[in-house]
Amino acid sequence: MNPLRSSVLSALLPPGVVVVGTRVGLPVLAMATLRLSSSSSFFAYQQQKVGLTAPQRPPSSFASTSPPPPLVVCSIPDRHHLPLSHSSAEASSGRISLGFCTRQSVGFCTRQQSWNRNLAVVAAAASVTEVGGGGSSSTISREEVVREDDPTNNVPDTVFGKIGLQLHNRKSHPLGILKNAIYSYFDETFPGVFHKVDNLLPIVSVKANFDDVLTPPDHVSRSYNDTYYVTADTVLRCHTSAHQAELLRQGLTHFLVTGDVYRRDAIDATHYPVFHQMEGLRVFTQQEWEAAGMDGTALAAQELKKTLEGLARHLFGDVQMRWVDTYFPFTDPSYELEIFFQGKWMEVLGCGVTEQQILCNNGCAGTTAWAFGLGLERLAMVLFDIPDIRLFWSNDSRFTSQFKSGQLGTKFKSFSKYPPCYKDISFWISDEFSENNLCEIVRGIAGDLVEEVVLIDEFTNPKKGKTSHCYRIAYRSMERSLTDDEINALQAEVRQQVESKLKITLR
Ligand code: PHE
């Protein structure tokens, strides 16, 4: 959310209510929360403005903030020298590292660069996920990613089970269809120019995910409440911007990176802990801006807008659009593109002119660039009329059979609406309570049978100084009717785990 709009909204809300930003990737929700820790805010707002407490090491896997690693700093050189070579798109291929499954390989970050081939899931959600392609495969063991005894790890089994599924690489899946439609636009507009990468491992270093894209040490996106940490130094990438620096270092100057990204978050029809993003980046040389008679930043900004307006028209037809100023740590100026679609303004993507320091740190001194990041689910839900984000993960043929490779915008026909079942849970919270932790517990127990978790009541007892929350959990399967016994068992387990793990007192 644009910080400006945030502050306007804040003025309309009761004291103590903080308006949080939205993440690029999912539909815009004007979210207000009483607690920053339960926000889904991410990069698009300035953390400084909301006064976070100092980061600290978590006492358990449900702790809320992360240690701030140092930032890489470089001096910004004169823009007028060192034009960048347009090196071959093949720069990143051919270096394949196997043996990923060994315990010693936990330093995933070192292998990330060389992990560049088709990943095909052979077994997911088991104790070992086998990934590989082209005749060889490798495995990531559950123990490497879900390490319950390590307080710096907060990856649950439900999330581990999604690694390697690569929905975006399925040609007849809405996300694959959308990815290919975006590829077509870039291929038609810039024939042979953009290199496409869609198989990078989602386990990346903290450095790649945050430091390399200049995320401030105390930025909320680094917190354990918002990001999945595998170790203190490795995370499940929370955005595809995690690959900007490495691809620049490999010499790529025009690229699109697509992949699954992971964020701890609320539960509702538009939020899921795993979703998909596409990142684009294009570098400009001094010759290019001189030939255009502009300065490098102005050319990048102009080209960015032209390119993305064209993309929006390619996907949505002749729509009304507007540019909204925003903030990202990695771009300046930064914008969100919104389109007027189906009667309302919808945020389509975040983008901007890449910070000089990123270019300079990664072998591209003397250039400028634009970058964008868009969420595939968010756009696919609108383009294909898909009402619930869980459907993207469904193997039910009543869902999968409705989409065909190359057919963007086929309207999804709901095949059932099984009745929901609502269960409430009330408790006195402690200072450490975070809604994301609650949601993770519910998701861990009920999986995709949970449709929504909503705070329906909240009050503070002034004498005791204690605050009570009541959440309504909606259970509903998209594929079958749930029995009372089944739901009661789930709810009993939720109550038990919430009480034992969240330091709350059930009412
Ligand atoms: N990484 C940003 C996000 O996930 C999106 C973005 C990418 C914005 C590139 C600007 C440039 O919110």
PDB file of C-alpha atoms and ligand atoms in Angstrom, residues 23-24 43 238-239 241 244 263 277 279 328 330-331 350-352 371-373, ligand 1:
ATOM      1  CA  ARG A  23       2.107  -7.478  -0.744  1.00  0.00           C
ATOM      2  CA  VAL A  24       2.585  -7.625  -4.431  1.00  0.00           C
ATOM      3  CA  PHE A  43       7.997  -4.390   1.006  1.00  0.00           C
ATOM      4  CA  CYS A 238       9.571 -14.341   0.035  1.00  0.00           C
ATOM      5  CA  HIS A 239       9.847 -12.701  -3.371  1.00  0.00           C
ATOM      6  CA  SER A 241      13.570 -10.229  -6.183  1.00  0.00           C
ATOM      7  CA  GLN A 244      17.983 -10.133  -9.028  1.00  0.00           C
ATOM      8  CA  ARG A 263       5.165 -15.816   3.334  1.00  0.00           C
ATOM      9  CA  GLN A 277       5.633 -14.282  -8.592  1.00  0.00           C
ATOM     10  CA  GLU A 279      10.120 -10.703 -11.632  1.00  0.00           C
ATOM     11  CA  PHE A 328      10.321  -0.490  -2.171  1.00  0.00           C
ATOM     12  CA  PHE A 330      15.202  -1.857  -4.058  1.00  0.00           C
ATOM     13  CA  THR A 331      13.791   0.771  -6.412  1.00  0.00           C
ATOM     14  CA  GLY A 350       5.022  -3.269  -8.066  1.00  0.00           C
ATOM     15  CA  CYS A 351       7.982  -1.861  -9.914  1.00  0.00           C
ATOM     16  CA  GLY A 352      10.508   0.922 -10.183  1.00  0.00           C
ATOM     17  CA  ALA A 371      12.463  -3.975 -12.334  1.00  0.00           C
ATOM     18  CA  PHE A 372       8.977  -5.233 -11.626  1.00  0.00           C
ATOM     19  CA  GLY A 373       7.386  -8.010  -9.584  1.00  0.00           C
TER      20      GLY A 373
HETATM   21  N1  PHE B   1       9.542  -7.744  -4.645  1.00  0.00           N
HETATM   22  C1  PHE B   1       8.421  -6.839  -4.554  1.00  0.00           C
HETATM   23  C2  PHE B   1       7.328  -7.520  -3.706  1.00  0.00           C
HETATM   24  O1  PHE B   1       7.273  -8.718  -3.621  1.00  0.00           O
HETATM   25  C3  PHE B   1       7.900  -6.462  -5.936  1.00  0.00           C
HETATM   26  C4  PHE B   1       8.880  -5.640  -6.740  1.00  0.00           C
HETATM   27  C5  PHE B   1       9.806  -6.256  -7.563  1.00  0.00           C
HETATM   28  C6  PHE B   1       8.850  -4.258  -6.656  1.00  0.00           C
HETATM   29  C7  PHE B   1      10.711  -5.483  -8.294  1.00  0.00           C
HETATM   30  C8  PHE B   1       9.749  -3.493  -7.364  1.00  0.00           C
HETATM   31  C9  PHE B   1      10.672  -4.096  -8.187  1.00  0.00           C
HETATM   32  O2  PHE B   1       6.519  -6.849  -3.098  1.00  0.00           O
END
